[in-house]
Short mmCIF file of C-alpha atoms and ligand atoms in Angstrom, two decimals:
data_model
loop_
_atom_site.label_atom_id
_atom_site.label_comp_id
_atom_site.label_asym_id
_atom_site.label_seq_id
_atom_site.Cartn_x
_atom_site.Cartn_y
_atom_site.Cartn_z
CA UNK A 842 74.25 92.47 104.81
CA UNK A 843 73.12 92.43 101.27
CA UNK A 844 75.39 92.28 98.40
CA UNK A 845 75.91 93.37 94.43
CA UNK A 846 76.40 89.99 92.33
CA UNK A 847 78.20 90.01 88.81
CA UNK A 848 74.70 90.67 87.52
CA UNK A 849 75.37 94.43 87.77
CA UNK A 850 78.48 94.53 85.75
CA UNK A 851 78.05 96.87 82.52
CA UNK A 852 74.48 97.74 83.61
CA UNK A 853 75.02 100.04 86.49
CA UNK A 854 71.52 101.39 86.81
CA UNK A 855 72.31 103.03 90.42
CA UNK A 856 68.17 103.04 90.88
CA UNK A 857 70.54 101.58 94.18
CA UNK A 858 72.29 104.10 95.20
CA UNK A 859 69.05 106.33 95.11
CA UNK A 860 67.58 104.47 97.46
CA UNK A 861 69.97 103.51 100.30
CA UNK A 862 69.69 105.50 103.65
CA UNK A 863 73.02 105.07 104.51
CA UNK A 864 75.03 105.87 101.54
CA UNK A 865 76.97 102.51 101.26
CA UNK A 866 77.16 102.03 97.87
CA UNK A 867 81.07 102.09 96.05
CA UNK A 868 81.88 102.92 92.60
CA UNK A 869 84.03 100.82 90.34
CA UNK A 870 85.15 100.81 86.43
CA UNK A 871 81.72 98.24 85.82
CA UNK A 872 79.93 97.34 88.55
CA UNK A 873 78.97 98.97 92.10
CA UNK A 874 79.79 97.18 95.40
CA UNK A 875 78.24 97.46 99.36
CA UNK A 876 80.20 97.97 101.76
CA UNK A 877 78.66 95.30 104.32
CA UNK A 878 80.03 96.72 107.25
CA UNK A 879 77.77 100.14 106.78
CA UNK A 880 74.99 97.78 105.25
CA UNK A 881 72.09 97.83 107.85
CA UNK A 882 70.11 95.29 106.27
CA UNK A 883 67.12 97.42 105.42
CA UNK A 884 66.74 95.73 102.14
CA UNK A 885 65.18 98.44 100.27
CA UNK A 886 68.01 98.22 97.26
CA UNK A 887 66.92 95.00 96.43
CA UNK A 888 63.86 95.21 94.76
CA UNK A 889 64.94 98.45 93.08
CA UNK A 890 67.75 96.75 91.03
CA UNK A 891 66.36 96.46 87.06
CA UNK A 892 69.19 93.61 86.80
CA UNK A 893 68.25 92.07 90.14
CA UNK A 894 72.11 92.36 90.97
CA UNK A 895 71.03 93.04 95.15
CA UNK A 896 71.15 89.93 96.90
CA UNK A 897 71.11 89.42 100.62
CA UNK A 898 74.27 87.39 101.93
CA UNK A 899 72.17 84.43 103.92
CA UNK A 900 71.29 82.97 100.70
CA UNK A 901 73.88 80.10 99.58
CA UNK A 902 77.06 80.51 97.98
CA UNK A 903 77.40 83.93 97.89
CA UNK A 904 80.62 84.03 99.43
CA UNK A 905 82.73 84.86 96.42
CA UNK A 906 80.12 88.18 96.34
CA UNK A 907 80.88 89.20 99.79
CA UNK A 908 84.02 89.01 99.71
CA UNK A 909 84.15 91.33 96.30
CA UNK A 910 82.51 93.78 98.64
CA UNK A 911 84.37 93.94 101.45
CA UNK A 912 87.32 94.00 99.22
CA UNK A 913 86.74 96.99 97.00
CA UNK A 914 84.31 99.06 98.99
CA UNK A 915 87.32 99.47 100.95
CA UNK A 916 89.09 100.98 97.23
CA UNK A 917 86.68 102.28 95.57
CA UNK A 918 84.78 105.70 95.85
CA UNK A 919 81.69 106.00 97.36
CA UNK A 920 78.65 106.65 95.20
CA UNK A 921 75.53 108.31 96.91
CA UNK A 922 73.21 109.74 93.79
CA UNK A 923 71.95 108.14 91.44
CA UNK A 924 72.94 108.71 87.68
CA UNK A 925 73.08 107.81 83.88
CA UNK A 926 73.44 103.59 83.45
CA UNK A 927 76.15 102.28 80.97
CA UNK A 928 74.42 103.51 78.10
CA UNK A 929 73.92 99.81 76.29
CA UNK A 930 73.10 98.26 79.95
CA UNK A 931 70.05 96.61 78.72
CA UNK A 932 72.36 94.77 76.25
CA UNK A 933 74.16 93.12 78.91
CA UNK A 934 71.36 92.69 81.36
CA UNK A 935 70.16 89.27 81.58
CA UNK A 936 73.62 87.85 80.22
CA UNK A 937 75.30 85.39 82.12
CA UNK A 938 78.92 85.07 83.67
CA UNK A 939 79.80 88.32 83.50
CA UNK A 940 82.52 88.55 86.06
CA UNK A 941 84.46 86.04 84.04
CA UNK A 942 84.16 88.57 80.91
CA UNK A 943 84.10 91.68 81.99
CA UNK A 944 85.02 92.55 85.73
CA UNK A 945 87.50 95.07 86.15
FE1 SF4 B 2106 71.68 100.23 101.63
FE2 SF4 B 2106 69.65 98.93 102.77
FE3 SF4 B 2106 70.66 98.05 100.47
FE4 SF4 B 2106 72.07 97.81 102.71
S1 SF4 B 2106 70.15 96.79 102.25
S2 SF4 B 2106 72.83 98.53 100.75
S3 SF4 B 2106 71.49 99.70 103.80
S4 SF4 B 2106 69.60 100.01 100.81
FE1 F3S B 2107 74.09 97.71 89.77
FE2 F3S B 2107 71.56 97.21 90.07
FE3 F3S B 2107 72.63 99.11 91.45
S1 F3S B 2107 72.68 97.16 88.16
S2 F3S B 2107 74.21 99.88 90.12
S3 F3S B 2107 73.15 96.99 91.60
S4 F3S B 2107 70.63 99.14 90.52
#
């Protein structure tokens, strides 16, 4: 499965979500999850991501990611078009440990 890392927190581009062929993108407050069990691998999100939040889960220690996934794609709503970012994403793009700041 691929994931959505902290980088995606206040940007929320959902270039994503437009992409996806299976509609497995979830909608929270800040950030967007996957849900990795509808996740078919295709990888076609992650190149799309302006924040390069999309990261697949065999790369090393992204545990703490995948388990954000599974946890709130199973609460949040499902997101399947794209549409307008946070509208001062690009302030908050490249800035570093934003989970510990922001997530909610
Ligand atoms: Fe959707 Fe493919 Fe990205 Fe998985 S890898 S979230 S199926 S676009
Ligand atoms: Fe987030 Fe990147 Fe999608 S910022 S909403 S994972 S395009």
């Amino acid at each position: 499965t691929y994931v959505v890392t902290d980088a995606c927190i206040r940007c929320k581009y959902t270039d994503c979500v437009e992409v996806c062929p299976v509609d497995c993108f979830y909608e929270g407050e800040n950030m967007l999850v996957i849900n990795p069990s509808e996740c078919i691998d295709c990888g076609v999100c992650e190149p799309e991501c302006p924040a390069e939040a999309i990261l697949p889960d065999t790369e090393n220690g992204l545990e703490q990611w995948l388990e954000l996934n599974t946890k709130y794609s199973a609460e949040w709503p499902n997101l399947t078009s794209k549409k307008d970012a946070a509208p001062d994403a690009d302030d908050f793009k490249d800035e570093e440990g934003k989970f510990e700041k922001y997530f909610s």
